[in-house]
Amino acid sequence: MRCLLIFLCSSILSFSAWADYQLTPKKIAENTWLLEGSTENFNFENGGNIVNAAFIVTDTGVVVIDTGPSLAYGKALRAAIATVTDKPVIQVLLTHHHPDHVLGNQAFADVPIAALAGSKQLLQEQGNHMAENMYRVVGDWMRGTEVLLPSQLVEAGVLTIGGHPLQLLSLTGHTGADLVILDQRTGVLFAGDLVFYQRALATPNTPGLAAWLADIDTLEKLPWTLIVPGHGPLASDAQPFVQMRDYLTWLDSALREAAQTGMDMNQVLRLPIPERFAQVSLTRYELIRTVSHLYPLYEKQQWQRLDQD
Amino acid sequence: MNTRIIYALALTLTSCWAHAVEGDPQPSVMWEYFHQRLLDNADFVFDEAVKVSVPPFAEDARQVPIEVDARALPGKVERVMIWAELNPIPQVLTLYPSAELEKFLAVRIRVEQATPIRAALLMDDGIWHVGSARVEAAGGGCSAPSVVRAQEGWEDHLGEIFGARFKAGDNSRLRLSVSHPMDNGLVDSIPEFYVNQAELRDRSGAVLARIDLFSAVSENPTLTLGIKGHPETQLWLRDNNGNEFTADIP
Ligand SMILES: [Zn+2]
Protein backbone atom coordinates (compact mmCIF):
# COMPACT_ATOMS: atom_id res chain seq x y z
CA MET A 1 0.00 0.00 0.00
CA ARG A 2 2.75 2.40 0.94
CA CYS A 3 4.41 1.68 -2.41
CA LEU A 4 1.22 2.57 -4.19
CA LEU A 5 0.92 5.84 -2.27
CA ILE A 6 4.49 6.82 -3.00
CA PHE A 7 3.92 6.03 -6.65
CA LEU A 8 0.78 8.17 -6.78
CA CYS A 9 2.45 11.07 -4.98
CA SER A 10 5.46 11.09 -7.26
CA SER A 11 3.23 10.94 -10.33
CA ILE A 12 1.24 13.95 -9.17
CA LEU A 13 4.42 15.87 -8.41
CA SER A 14 5.89 15.24 -11.82
CA PHE A 15 2.68 16.22 -13.59
CA SER A 16 2.41 19.56 -11.80
CA ALA A 17 5.79 20.83 -12.98
CA TRP A 18 4.51 22.79 -15.96
CA ALA A 19 6.76 25.43 -17.43
CA ASP A 20 7.18 27.60 -20.49
CA TYR A 21 9.68 27.05 -23.32
CA GLN A 22 10.38 30.81 -23.42
CA LEU A 23 11.40 30.79 -27.05
CA THR A 24 13.10 33.98 -28.22
CA PRO A 25 13.80 34.22 -31.93
CA LYS A 26 17.26 35.47 -32.78
CA LYS A 27 17.77 37.18 -36.14
CA ILE A 28 20.67 35.47 -37.92
CA ALA A 29 20.33 36.79 -41.49
CA GLU A 30 17.99 38.82 -43.68
CA ASN A 31 14.40 37.61 -42.91
CA THR A 32 15.86 34.63 -41.06
CA TRP A 33 15.36 33.72 -37.41
CA LEU A 34 16.72 30.96 -35.21
CA LEU A 35 15.41 29.35 -32.02
CA GLU A 36 18.45 27.73 -30.51
CA GLY A 37 18.02 24.78 -28.16
CA SER A 38 20.46 23.60 -25.52
CA THR A 39 23.11 20.95 -26.18
CA GLU A 40 21.92 18.90 -23.20
CA ASN A 41 20.07 15.65 -23.32
CA PHE A 42 16.27 15.55 -23.01
CA ASN A 43 15.17 16.15 -19.43
CA PHE A 44 12.29 17.33 -17.25
CA GLU A 45 13.78 20.83 -17.06
CA ASN A 46 14.29 21.56 -20.76
CA GLY A 47 11.13 19.84 -21.96
CA GLY A 48 13.05 18.50 -24.95
CA ASN A 49 14.16 21.91 -26.15
CA ILE A 50 17.54 20.63 -27.26
CA VAL A 51 16.96 21.31 -30.90
CA ASN A 52 17.34 24.21 -33.33
CA ALA A 53 14.21 25.36 -35.13
CA ALA A 54 14.18 28.28 -37.58
CA PHE A 55 11.90 30.35 -39.77
CA ILE A 56 12.19 32.57 -42.82
CA VAL A 57 9.86 35.55 -43.23
CA THR A 58 9.39 35.59 -47.01
CA ASP A 59 7.40 38.11 -49.06
CA THR A 60 4.37 35.83 -49.12
CA GLY A 61 4.53 34.31 -45.65
CA VAL A 62 6.60 32.43 -43.11
CA VAL A 63 8.46 29.18 -43.83
CA VAL A 64 9.11 27.15 -40.66
CA ILE A 65 11.95 24.64 -40.51
CA ASP A 66 11.21 21.91 -37.93
CA THR A 67 8.49 22.13 -35.32
CA GLY A 68 10.24 20.99 -32.13
CA PRO A 69 9.69 18.24 -29.57
CA SER A 70 6.08 18.78 -28.44
CA LEU A 71 2.73 20.40 -29.12
CA ALA A 72 3.57 23.02 -26.47
CA TYR A 73 6.83 23.79 -28.27
CA GLY A 74 5.01 24.10 -31.60
CA LYS A 75 2.55 26.54 -30.06
CA ALA A 76 5.36 28.52 -28.43
CA LEU A 77 7.19 28.60 -31.76
CA ARG A 78 4.12 29.95 -33.49
CA ALA A 79 3.70 32.60 -30.79
CA ALA A 80 7.37 33.52 -31.12
CA ILE A 81 6.96 33.96 -34.88
CA ALA A 82 4.03 36.32 -34.23
CA THR A 83 6.29 38.55 -32.13
CA VAL A 84 8.44 39.39 -35.18
CA THR A 85 5.97 39.36 -38.09
CA ASP A 86 2.27 39.68 -38.84
CA LYS A 87 2.63 37.45 -41.90
CA PRO A 88 0.97 34.03 -41.77
CA VAL A 89 2.86 30.78 -41.62
CA ILE A 90 2.47 29.27 -45.09
CA GLN A 91 4.86 26.31 -45.17
CA VAL A 92 6.55 23.89 -42.77
CA LEU A 93 9.60 21.91 -43.86
CA LEU A 94 10.76 18.97 -41.73
CA THR A 95 14.45 18.06 -41.92
CA HIS A 96 13.86 14.47 -40.73
CA HIS A 97 11.51 12.28 -38.70
CA HIS A 98 13.16 12.44 -35.25
CA PRO A 99 10.79 13.38 -32.42
CA ASP A 100 12.57 16.55 -31.33
CA HIS A 101 12.11 17.95 -34.84
CA VAL A 102 8.52 16.96 -35.69
CA LEU A 103 6.36 16.56 -32.59
CA GLY A 104 5.33 20.24 -32.72
CA ASN A 105 3.52 19.55 -36.00
CA GLN A 106 0.04 19.70 -34.44
CA ALA A 107 0.50 23.44 -33.86
CA PHE A 108 0.83 23.81 -37.65
CA ALA A 109 -2.01 21.50 -38.64
CA ASP A 110 -3.56 24.29 -40.78
CA VAL A 111 -0.36 24.71 -42.83
CA PRO A 112 1.17 22.38 -45.46
CA ILE A 113 3.81 20.30 -43.67
CA ALA A 114 6.38 18.91 -46.09
CA ALA A 115 9.03 16.23 -45.71
CA LEU A 116 10.94 13.71 -47.80
CA ALA A 117 8.93 10.57 -48.60
CA GLY A 118 11.41 8.52 -46.56
CA SER A 119 10.90 10.75 -43.52
CA LYS A 120 7.14 10.36 -43.73
CA GLN A 121 7.48 6.61 -43.87
CA LEU A 122 9.90 6.49 -40.95
CA LEU A 123 7.63 8.74 -38.89
CA GLN A 124 4.71 6.48 -39.68
CA GLU A 125 6.68 3.43 -38.55
CA GLN A 126 8.48 4.85 -35.53
CA GLY A 127 6.57 7.99 -34.52
CA ASN A 128 4.32 6.58 -31.81
CA HIS A 129 7.13 4.69 -30.16
CA MET A 130 9.37 7.78 -30.23
CA ALA A 131 6.58 9.95 -28.83
CA GLU A 132 6.02 7.50 -25.95
CA ASN A 133 9.71 7.68 -25.24
CA MET A 134 9.53 11.47 -25.12
CA TYR A 135 6.69 11.35 -22.59
CA ARG A 136 8.92 9.17 -20.44
CA VAL A 137 11.96 11.46 -20.58
CA VAL A 138 10.41 14.95 -20.47
CA GLY A 139 7.03 14.26 -18.85
CA ASP A 140 4.25 16.82 -18.76
CA TRP A 141 5.79 19.07 -21.42
CA MET A 142 4.41 16.53 -23.87
CA ARG A 143 0.76 16.93 -22.81
CA GLY A 144 -1.56 16.59 -25.78
CA THR A 145 1.27 15.76 -28.19
CA GLU A 146 0.54 13.24 -30.91
CA VAL A 147 2.28 12.32 -34.12
CA LEU A 148 0.98 14.33 -37.07
CA LEU A 149 2.30 13.02 -40.37
CA PRO A 150 3.50 15.42 -43.07
CA SER A 151 0.74 16.47 -45.49
CA GLN A 152 3.10 17.11 -48.41
CA LEU A 153 6.16 15.45 -49.91
CA VAL A 154 9.21 17.23 -51.29
CA GLU A 155 12.14 16.07 -53.38
CA ALA A 156 15.56 17.46 -54.18
CA GLY A 157 15.33 20.66 -56.23
CA VAL A 158 14.66 24.35 -55.84
CA LEU A 159 11.50 25.49 -54.09
CA THR A 160 11.01 29.25 -54.36
CA ILE A 161 8.77 30.84 -51.75
CA GLY A 162 8.21 34.61 -51.52
CA GLY A 163 11.49 35.58 -53.14
CA HIS A 164 13.60 32.94 -51.34
CA PRO A 165 14.89 30.20 -53.67
CA LEU A 166 15.33 27.25 -51.31
CA GLN A 167 17.64 24.57 -52.61
CA LEU A 168 16.45 21.23 -51.18
CA LEU A 169 18.89 18.33 -50.88
CA SER A 170 17.83 14.78 -50.19
CA LEU A 171 20.63 13.07 -48.23
CA THR A 172 20.86 9.97 -46.02
CA GLY A 173 23.64 10.08 -43.42
CA HIS A 174 21.68 10.71 -40.22
CA THR A 175 18.42 8.80 -40.76
CA GLY A 176 18.33 7.54 -44.35
CA ALA A 177 16.06 10.47 -45.30
CA ASP A 178 17.58 13.84 -44.43
CA LEU A 179 16.36 17.08 -45.96
CA VAL A 180 18.85 19.92 -46.12
CA ILE A 181 17.76 23.43 -47.07
CA LEU A 182 20.07 26.05 -48.53
CA ASP A 183 18.47 29.49 -48.84
CA GLN A 184 20.15 30.77 -52.02
CA ARG A 185 19.16 34.36 -51.19
CA THR A 186 20.83 34.51 -47.77
CA GLY A 187 23.31 31.64 -47.97
CA VAL A 188 21.93 30.15 -44.75
CA LEU A 189 22.33 26.37 -44.71
CA PHE A 190 19.77 24.53 -42.59
CA ALA A 191 21.71 21.32 -42.18
CA GLY A 192 19.32 19.41 -39.92
CA ASP A 193 20.91 16.64 -37.90
CA LEU A 194 23.50 15.89 -40.54
CA VAL A 195 25.41 18.48 -38.55
CA PHE A 196 25.73 18.30 -34.79
CA TYR A 197 28.08 20.97 -33.47
CA GLN A 198 29.62 20.90 -29.97
CA ARG A 199 27.16 18.10 -29.26
CA ALA A 200 27.84 14.44 -30.02
CA LEU A 201 26.04 13.03 -33.02
CA ALA A 202 23.24 10.49 -32.59
CA THR A 203 23.12 7.33 -34.70
CA PRO A 204 19.84 5.43 -34.15
CA ASN A 205 18.83 5.39 -37.83
CA THR A 206 22.06 6.04 -39.71
CA PRO A 207 22.71 3.81 -42.73
CA GLY A 208 26.39 3.99 -41.76
CA LEU A 209 29.13 6.43 -40.90
CA ALA A 210 30.60 6.33 -44.42
CA ALA A 211 27.33 7.64 -45.91
CA TRP A 212 27.29 10.36 -43.29
CA LEU A 213 30.87 11.39 -44.09
CA ALA A 214 29.97 11.61 -47.78
CA ASP A 215 27.06 13.92 -46.93
CA ILE A 216 29.38 16.20 -44.95
CA ASP A 217 31.53 16.55 -48.07
CA THR A 218 28.44 17.39 -50.14
CA LEU A 219 27.31 20.05 -47.68
CA GLU A 220 30.67 21.70 -47.31
CA LYS A 221 30.88 22.27 -51.07
CA LEU A 222 27.61 24.21 -51.16
CA PRO A 223 27.76 28.04 -51.40
CA TRP A 224 26.75 28.62 -47.76
CA THR A 225 27.55 31.64 -45.61
CA LEU A 226 26.02 30.48 -42.35
CA ILE A 227 25.46 26.97 -40.95
CA VAL A 228 22.46 26.16 -38.78
CA PRO A 229 23.19 22.75 -37.24
CA GLY A 230 20.35 20.54 -36.03
CA HIS A 231 21.89 20.74 -32.59
CA GLY A 232 24.48 23.21 -31.32
CA PRO A 233 25.50 26.79 -32.05
CA LEU A 234 25.32 28.66 -35.32
CA ALA A 235 28.56 28.98 -37.28
CA SER A 236 29.80 31.24 -40.06
CA ASP A 237 32.94 29.19 -40.65
CA ALA A 238 33.54 25.56 -41.58
CA GLN A 239 34.21 24.43 -38.00
CA PRO A 240 31.02 22.32 -37.74
CA PHE A 241 32.12 20.36 -40.83
CA VAL A 242 35.66 20.00 -39.52
CA GLN A 243 34.37 18.69 -36.20
CA MET A 244 31.84 16.34 -37.78
CA ARG A 245 34.42 14.86 -40.13
CA ASP A 246 36.95 14.45 -37.32
CA TYR A 247 34.41 12.85 -35.00
CA LEU A 248 32.86 10.54 -37.60
CA THR A 249 36.29 9.40 -38.74
CA TRP A 250 37.41 8.70 -35.19
CA LEU A 251 34.18 6.83 -34.39
CA ASP A 252 34.39 4.72 -37.54
CA SER A 253 38.00 3.71 -36.98
CA ALA A 254 37.52 3.13 -33.25
CA LEU A 255 34.64 0.72 -33.93
CA ARG A 256 36.54 -1.04 -36.72
CA GLU A 257 39.69 -1.48 -34.65
CA ALA A 258 37.66 -2.72 -31.70
CA ALA A 259 36.01 -5.37 -33.87
CA GLN A 260 39.37 -6.33 -35.38
CA THR A 261 40.84 -7.00 -31.94
CA GLY A 262 37.82 -9.02 -30.81
CA MET A 263 36.38 -6.62 -28.25
CA ASP A 264 32.91 -7.19 -26.89
CA MET A 265 30.46 -4.29 -26.59
CA ASN A 266 31.24 -3.33 -23.00
CA GLN A 267 34.90 -2.87 -23.80
CA VAL A 268 34.02 -0.69 -26.75
CA LEU A 269 31.74 1.63 -24.85
CA ARG A 270 34.50 2.19 -22.28
CA LEU A 271 37.04 3.24 -24.94
CA PRO A 272 38.79 6.53 -24.22
CA ILE A 273 37.33 9.49 -26.10
CA PRO A 274 40.08 11.71 -27.52
CA GLU A 275 40.82 14.86 -25.53
CA ARG A 276 40.14 17.04 -28.57
CA PHE A 277 36.42 16.24 -28.27
CA ALA A 278 36.25 17.42 -24.64
CA GLN A 279 34.14 20.47 -25.56
CA VAL A 280 31.63 18.30 -27.39
CA SER A 281 28.76 17.49 -25.04
CA LEU A 282 27.33 13.99 -24.44
CA THR A 283 30.11 12.07 -26.20
CA ARG A 284 30.09 9.13 -23.75
CA TYR A 285 26.31 8.93 -23.76
CA GLU A 286 26.14 8.88 -27.53
CA LEU A 287 29.05 6.43 -27.81
CA ILE A 288 27.11 3.99 -25.61
CA ARG A 289 24.12 4.37 -27.93
CA THR A 290 26.22 4.10 -31.09
CA VAL A 291 27.83 0.86 -29.91
CA SER A 292 24.34 -0.60 -29.60
CA HIS A 293 23.26 0.71 -33.03
CA LEU A 294 26.36 0.06 -35.12
CA TYR A 295 28.86 -2.26 -33.46
CA PRO A 296 27.11 -5.46 -34.63
CA LEU A 297 27.76 -4.35 -38.24
CA TYR A 298 31.46 -3.88 -37.53
CA GLU A 299 31.59 -7.25 -35.77
CA LYS A 300 30.09 -9.02 -38.78
CA GLN A 301 32.81 -7.65 -41.02
CA GLN A 302 35.41 -9.43 -38.88
CA TRP A 303 33.59 -12.75 -38.50
CA GLN A 304 33.42 -15.75 -40.79
CA ARG A 305 30.75 -18.36 -41.27
CA LEU A 306 31.88 -21.28 -39.12
CA ASP A 307 29.15 -23.91 -39.24
CA GLN A 308 29.60 -27.03 -41.33
CA ASP A 309 27.09 -26.51 -44.06
CA MET B 1 0.37 -11.62 -20.88
CA ASN B 2 -1.41 -12.68 -17.69
CA THR B 3 1.67 -14.30 -16.28
CA ARG B 4 3.53 -11.06 -16.87
CA ILE B 5 0.98 -9.03 -14.95
CA ILE B 6 0.94 -11.51 -12.10
CA TYR B 7 4.70 -11.51 -12.08
CA ALA B 8 4.84 -7.70 -11.98
CA LEU B 9 2.31 -7.68 -9.16
CA ALA B 10 4.28 -10.24 -7.20
CA LEU B 11 7.39 -8.18 -7.71
CA THR B 12 5.68 -5.01 -6.47
CA LEU B 13 4.35 -6.78 -3.39
CA THR B 14 7.68 -8.39 -2.65
CA SER B 15 9.40 -5.04 -2.90
CA CYS B 16 7.06 -3.67 -0.26
CA TRP B 17 7.84 -6.39 2.25
CA ALA B 18 11.24 -7.80 1.51
CA HIS B 19 14.49 -6.00 2.10
CA ALA B 20 17.98 -6.05 0.67
CA VAL B 21 20.88 -7.76 2.44
CA GLU B 22 23.75 -5.83 3.92
CA GLY B 23 26.89 -5.45 1.85
CA ASP B 24 25.05 -5.86 -1.44
CA PRO B 25 26.61 -3.40 -3.90
CA GLN B 26 23.31 -3.43 -5.85
CA PRO B 27 20.79 -3.63 -3.02
CA SER B 28 17.89 -5.68 -4.27
CA VAL B 29 14.89 -7.16 -2.56
CA MET B 30 15.19 -10.19 -4.79
CA TRP B 31 18.67 -11.24 -3.69
CA GLU B 32 17.47 -13.59 -0.94
CA TYR B 33 15.12 -15.26 -3.36
CA PHE B 34 17.83 -15.98 -5.92
CA HIS B 35 20.35 -16.92 -3.26
CA GLN B 36 17.94 -19.63 -2.20
CA ARG B 37 16.66 -20.65 -5.59
CA LEU B 38 19.82 -20.58 -7.71
CA LEU B 39 22.65 -20.83 -5.20
CA ASP B 40 20.84 -23.26 -2.91
CA ASN B 41 21.47 -21.01 0.11
CA ALA B 42 25.18 -21.85 -0.08
CA ASP B 43 27.93 -19.62 1.34
CA PHE B 44 28.60 -16.56 -0.75
CA VAL B 45 30.54 -13.34 -0.76
CA PHE B 46 30.00 -10.14 -2.74
CA ASP B 47 33.41 -9.95 -4.36
CA GLU B 48 34.86 -6.99 -6.25
CA ALA B 49 37.20 -9.37 -8.05
CA VAL B 50 34.15 -10.47 -10.05
CA LYS B 51 33.70 -7.47 -12.29
CA VAL B 52 30.35 -7.34 -14.03
CA SER B 53 30.07 -4.66 -16.71
CA VAL B 54 26.91 -3.45 -18.37
CA PRO B 55 26.10 -0.17 -20.10
CA PRO B 56 24.55 2.32 -17.64
CA PHE B 57 21.33 2.19 -19.68
CA ALA B 58 19.91 -0.21 -22.23
CA GLU B 59 19.80 1.52 -25.60
CA ASP B 60 18.22 -1.64 -26.98
CA ALA B 61 16.53 -3.68 -24.25
CA ARG B 62 16.54 -6.70 -26.58
CA GLN B 63 20.35 -6.72 -26.82
CA VAL B 64 22.00 -5.67 -23.56
CA PRO B 65 25.67 -6.61 -23.39
CA ILE B 66 26.98 -8.17 -20.19
CA GLU B 67 30.65 -8.78 -19.50
CA VAL B 68 31.98 -10.84 -16.61
CA ASP B 69 35.69 -10.46 -15.90
CA ALA B 70 36.96 -12.41 -12.89
CA ARG B 71 40.55 -12.81 -14.04
CA ALA B 72 41.64 -11.13 -10.77
CA LEU B 73 40.00 -13.92 -8.77
CA PRO B 74 42.44 -16.72 -7.78
CA GLY B 75 41.41 -20.38 -7.74
CA LYS B 76 39.52 -22.78 -9.94
CA VAL B 77 36.00 -22.05 -11.12
CA GLU B 78 33.49 -24.89 -10.77
CA ARG B 79 30.46 -23.08 -12.13
CA VAL B 80 29.32 -19.63 -13.28
CA MET B 81 25.73 -18.44 -13.05
CA ILE B 82 24.40 -15.22 -14.53
CA TRP B 83 20.96 -13.79 -13.97
CA ALA B 84 19.00 -10.54 -14.34
CA GLU B 85 17.23 -10.13 -11.04
CA LEU B 86 14.02 -8.36 -12.10
CA ASN B 87 13.48 -10.13 -15.40
CA PRO B 88 10.43 -12.32 -16.06
CA ILE B 89 13.02 -14.87 -17.22
CA PRO B 90 15.91 -14.10 -14.88
CA GLN B 91 18.39 -16.86 -15.68
CA VAL B 92 20.87 -16.15 -18.48
CA LEU B 93 23.29 -19.04 -18.42
CA THR B 94 25.15 -21.56 -16.31
CA LEU B 95 28.71 -22.31 -17.37
CA TYR B 96 30.76 -25.33 -16.30
CA PRO B 97 34.30 -24.42 -17.35
CA SER B 98 37.42 -26.54 -17.58
CA ALA B 99 40.81 -25.21 -16.54
CA GLU B 100 41.38 -24.23 -20.17
CA LEU B 101 38.95 -21.35 -19.88
CA GLU B 102 39.86 -17.86 -18.76
CA LYS B 103 37.64 -16.23 -16.18
CA PHE B 104 36.13 -13.96 -18.81
CA LEU B 105 32.90 -14.09 -20.75
CA ALA B 106 30.41 -11.81 -22.42
CA VAL B 107 26.84 -12.38 -23.60
CA ARG B 108 23.89 -10.26 -24.74
CA ILE B 109 20.54 -10.53 -23.03
CA ARG B 110 17.00 -9.16 -22.99
CA VAL B 111 15.87 -7.07 -20.05
CA GLU B 112 12.28 -6.16 -19.30
CA GLN B 113 13.03 -3.30 -16.88
CA ALA B 114 15.86 -1.74 -14.89
CA THR B 115 17.52 -4.59 -13.01
CA PRO B 116 20.56 -5.74 -11.09
CA ILE B 117 22.67 -8.17 -13.10
CA ARG B 118 24.50 -10.86 -11.13
CA ALA B 119 27.36 -13.16 -11.96
CA ALA B 120 28.12 -15.81 -9.33
CA LEU B 121 31.25 -17.95 -9.57
CA LEU B 122 31.38 -21.11 -7.48
CA MET B 123 35.06 -21.52 -6.66
CA ASP B 124 36.88 -24.64 -5.52
CA ASP B 125 36.65 -23.34 -1.93
CA GLY B 126 32.92 -24.05 -2.13
CA ILE B 127 31.97 -20.38 -1.90
CA TRP B 128 30.00 -18.40 -4.46
CA HIS B 129 31.82 -15.19 -5.37
CA VAL B 130 29.22 -12.72 -6.59
CA GLY B 131 29.70 -9.68 -8.81
CA SER B 132 26.93 -7.21 -9.55
CA ALA B 133 25.97 -4.37 -11.84
CA ARG B 134 22.80 -2.51 -12.64
CA VAL B 135 21.36 -1.57 -15.98
CA GLU B 136 18.66 1.07 -16.45
CA ALA B 137 16.01 0.23 -19.01
CA ALA B 138 12.78 1.72 -20.23
CA GLY B 139 11.76 -1.86 -20.68
CA GLY B 140 10.08 -4.20 -23.04
CA GLY B 141 13.10 -6.22 -24.12
CA CYS B 142 11.54 -9.54 -23.18
CA SER B 143 8.14 -8.85 -24.68
CA ALA B 144 9.30 -7.06 -27.85
CA PRO B 145 8.53 -8.83 -31.13
CA SER B 146 11.35 -10.81 -32.65
CA VAL B 147 13.60 -9.05 -35.16
CA VAL B 148 14.67 -12.41 -36.57
CA ARG B 149 11.12 -13.60 -37.20
CA ALA B 150 10.34 -10.34 -39.03
CA GLN B 151 12.86 -11.30 -41.70
CA GLU B 152 11.55 -13.30 -44.61
CA GLY B 153 13.09 -16.77 -44.84
CA TRP B 154 14.72 -16.65 -41.41
CA GLU B 155 14.20 -20.41 -41.08
CA ASP B 156 16.72 -20.96 -43.88
CA HIS B 157 19.38 -19.31 -41.76
CA LEU B 158 18.57 -21.09 -38.51
CA GLY B 159 21.71 -22.33 -36.83
CA GLU B 160 24.20 -20.48 -39.00
CA ILE B 161 27.19 -19.76 -36.82
CA PHE B 162 29.46 -16.77 -37.32
CA GLY B 163 32.51 -15.77 -35.37
CA ALA B 164 36.26 -15.77 -35.08
CA ARG B 165 39.12 -16.37 -32.71
CA PHE B 166 41.15 -13.31 -31.75
CA LYS B 167 44.57 -13.35 -30.15
CA ALA B 168 44.74 -11.58 -26.79
CA GLY B 169 48.37 -11.96 -25.74
CA ASP B 170 49.00 -15.55 -24.62
CA ASN B 171 45.30 -16.28 -24.70
CA SER B 172 42.40 -16.11 -27.17
CA ARG B 173 39.00 -14.53 -27.37
CA LEU B 174 36.36 -16.66 -29.04
CA ARG B 175 33.54 -14.58 -30.43
CA LEU B 176 30.53 -16.53 -31.62
CA SER B 177 27.04 -15.77 -32.82
CA VAL B 178 24.31 -18.16 -33.93
CA SER B 179 21.22 -17.30 -35.97
CA HIS B 180 18.28 -18.25 -33.77
CA PRO B 181 15.10 -16.41 -32.67
CA MET B 182 15.49 -17.55 -29.02
CA ASP B 183 11.71 -17.33 -28.51
CA ASN B 184 11.00 -16.97 -24.82
CA GLY B 185 7.29 -17.79 -24.84
CA LEU B 186 6.33 -14.25 -23.84
CA VAL B 187 5.62 -12.84 -27.31
CA ASP B 188 2.56 -13.34 -29.54
CA SER B 189 1.84 -16.85 -28.17
CA ILE B 190 4.93 -18.18 -29.93
CA PRO B 191 6.09 -21.14 -27.82
CA GLU B 192 9.55 -21.30 -26.33
CA PHE B 193 12.14 -22.10 -28.99
CA TYR B 194 15.70 -21.42 -27.96
CA VAL B 195 19.21 -22.77 -27.83
CA ASN B 196 19.52 -24.32 -24.39
CA GLN B 197 22.77 -26.27 -24.55
CA ALA B 198 26.25 -25.47 -25.77
CA GLU B 199 29.61 -27.15 -25.54
CA LEU B 200 33.00 -25.86 -26.49
CA ARG B 201 35.25 -28.80 -27.39
CA ASP B 202 38.87 -29.21 -28.38
CA ARG B 203 39.89 -30.87 -31.66
CA SER B 204 39.75 -34.33 -30.04
CA GLY B 205 36.21 -33.73 -28.82
CA ALA B 206 37.07 -33.21 -25.15
CA VAL B 207 34.74 -30.71 -23.52
CA LEU B 208 36.38 -27.40 -22.58
CA ALA B 209 33.18 -25.80 -21.35
CA ARG B 210 29.55 -26.80 -21.02
CA ILE B 211 26.88 -24.10 -21.00
CA ASP B 212 23.18 -24.24 -20.17
CA LEU B 213 21.45 -21.30 -21.83
CA PHE B 214 18.10 -19.74 -21.00
CA SER B 215 15.74 -17.67 -23.09
CA ALA B 216 16.80 -14.42 -21.41
CA VAL B 217 19.68 -14.62 -23.90
CA SER B 218 19.03 -12.32 -26.87
CA GLU B 219 17.97 -13.57 -30.27
CA ASN B 220 20.92 -14.42 -32.48
CA PRO B 221 22.89 -15.17 -29.30
CA THR B 222 26.31 -13.60 -29.17
CA LEU B 223 28.88 -15.12 -26.85
CA THR B 224 32.47 -14.21 -26.07
CA LEU B 225 34.70 -16.65 -24.18
CA GLY B 226 38.28 -16.33 -23.02
CA ILE B 227 40.42 -19.42 -23.60
CA LYS B 228 44.03 -20.19 -22.73
CA GLY B 229 46.54 -20.41 -25.55
CA HIS B 230 45.55 -20.35 -29.21
CA PRO B 231 43.82 -23.67 -29.80
CA GLU B 232 41.46 -24.65 -32.57
CA THR B 233 38.10 -25.55 -31.09
CA GLN B 234 34.60 -26.76 -31.96
CA LEU B 235 31.25 -25.41 -30.88
CA TRP B 236 28.22 -27.66 -30.46
CA LEU B 237 24.75 -26.26 -29.85
CA ARG B 238 21.31 -27.76 -29.34
CA ASP B 239 17.94 -26.06 -29.08
CA ASN B 240 14.91 -27.22 -27.11
CA ASN B 241 13.39 -28.67 -30.30
CA GLY B 242 16.38 -30.97 -30.67
CA ASN B 243 18.08 -29.15 -33.57
CA GLU B 244 21.86 -29.48 -33.34
CA PHE B 245 24.39 -27.06 -34.81
CA THR B 246 28.16 -27.34 -34.93
CA ALA B 247 31.02 -25.13 -36.00
CA ASP B 248 34.79 -25.29 -36.28
CA ILE B 249 36.62 -22.31 -34.88
CA PRO B 250 40.03 -22.17 -36.56
ZN1 LIG C 1 17.87 13.63 -35.47
mmCIF file of N, CA and C and ligand atoms in Angstrom, chain A residues 96 98 101 174 193, ligand 1:
data_model
loop_
_atom_site.group_PDB
_atom_site.id
_atom_site.type_symbol
_atom_site.label_atom_id
_atom_site.label_comp_id
_atom_site.label_asym_id
_atom_site.label_seq_id
_atom_site.Cartn_x
_atom_site.Cartn_y
_atom_site.Cartn_z
ATOM 1 N N HIS A 96 13.878 15.933 -40.840
ATOM 2 C CA HIS A 96 13.856 14.469 -40.733
ATOM 3 C C HIS A 96 12.830 14.070 -39.689
ATOM 4 N N HIS A 98 12.896 12.609 -36.695
ATOM 5 C CA HIS A 98 13.158 12.440 -35.252
ATOM 6 C C HIS A 98 12.221 13.306 -34.400
ATOM 7 N N HIS A 101 12.247 17.066 -33.683
ATOM 8 C CA HIS A 101 12.109 17.949 -34.842
ATOM 9 C C HIS A 101 10.677 18.023 -35.389
ATOM 10 N N HIS A 174 22.146 10.753 -41.603
ATOM 11 C CA HIS A 174 21.679 10.709 -40.217
ATOM 12 C C HIS A 174 20.538 9.704 -40.026
ATOM 13 N N ASP A 193 20.016 17.406 -38.782
ATOM 14 C CA ASP A 193 20.906 16.638 -37.903
ATOM 15 C C ASP A 193 22.065 15.976 -38.641
HETATM 16 ZN ZN ZN C 1 17.865 13.629 -35.471
#
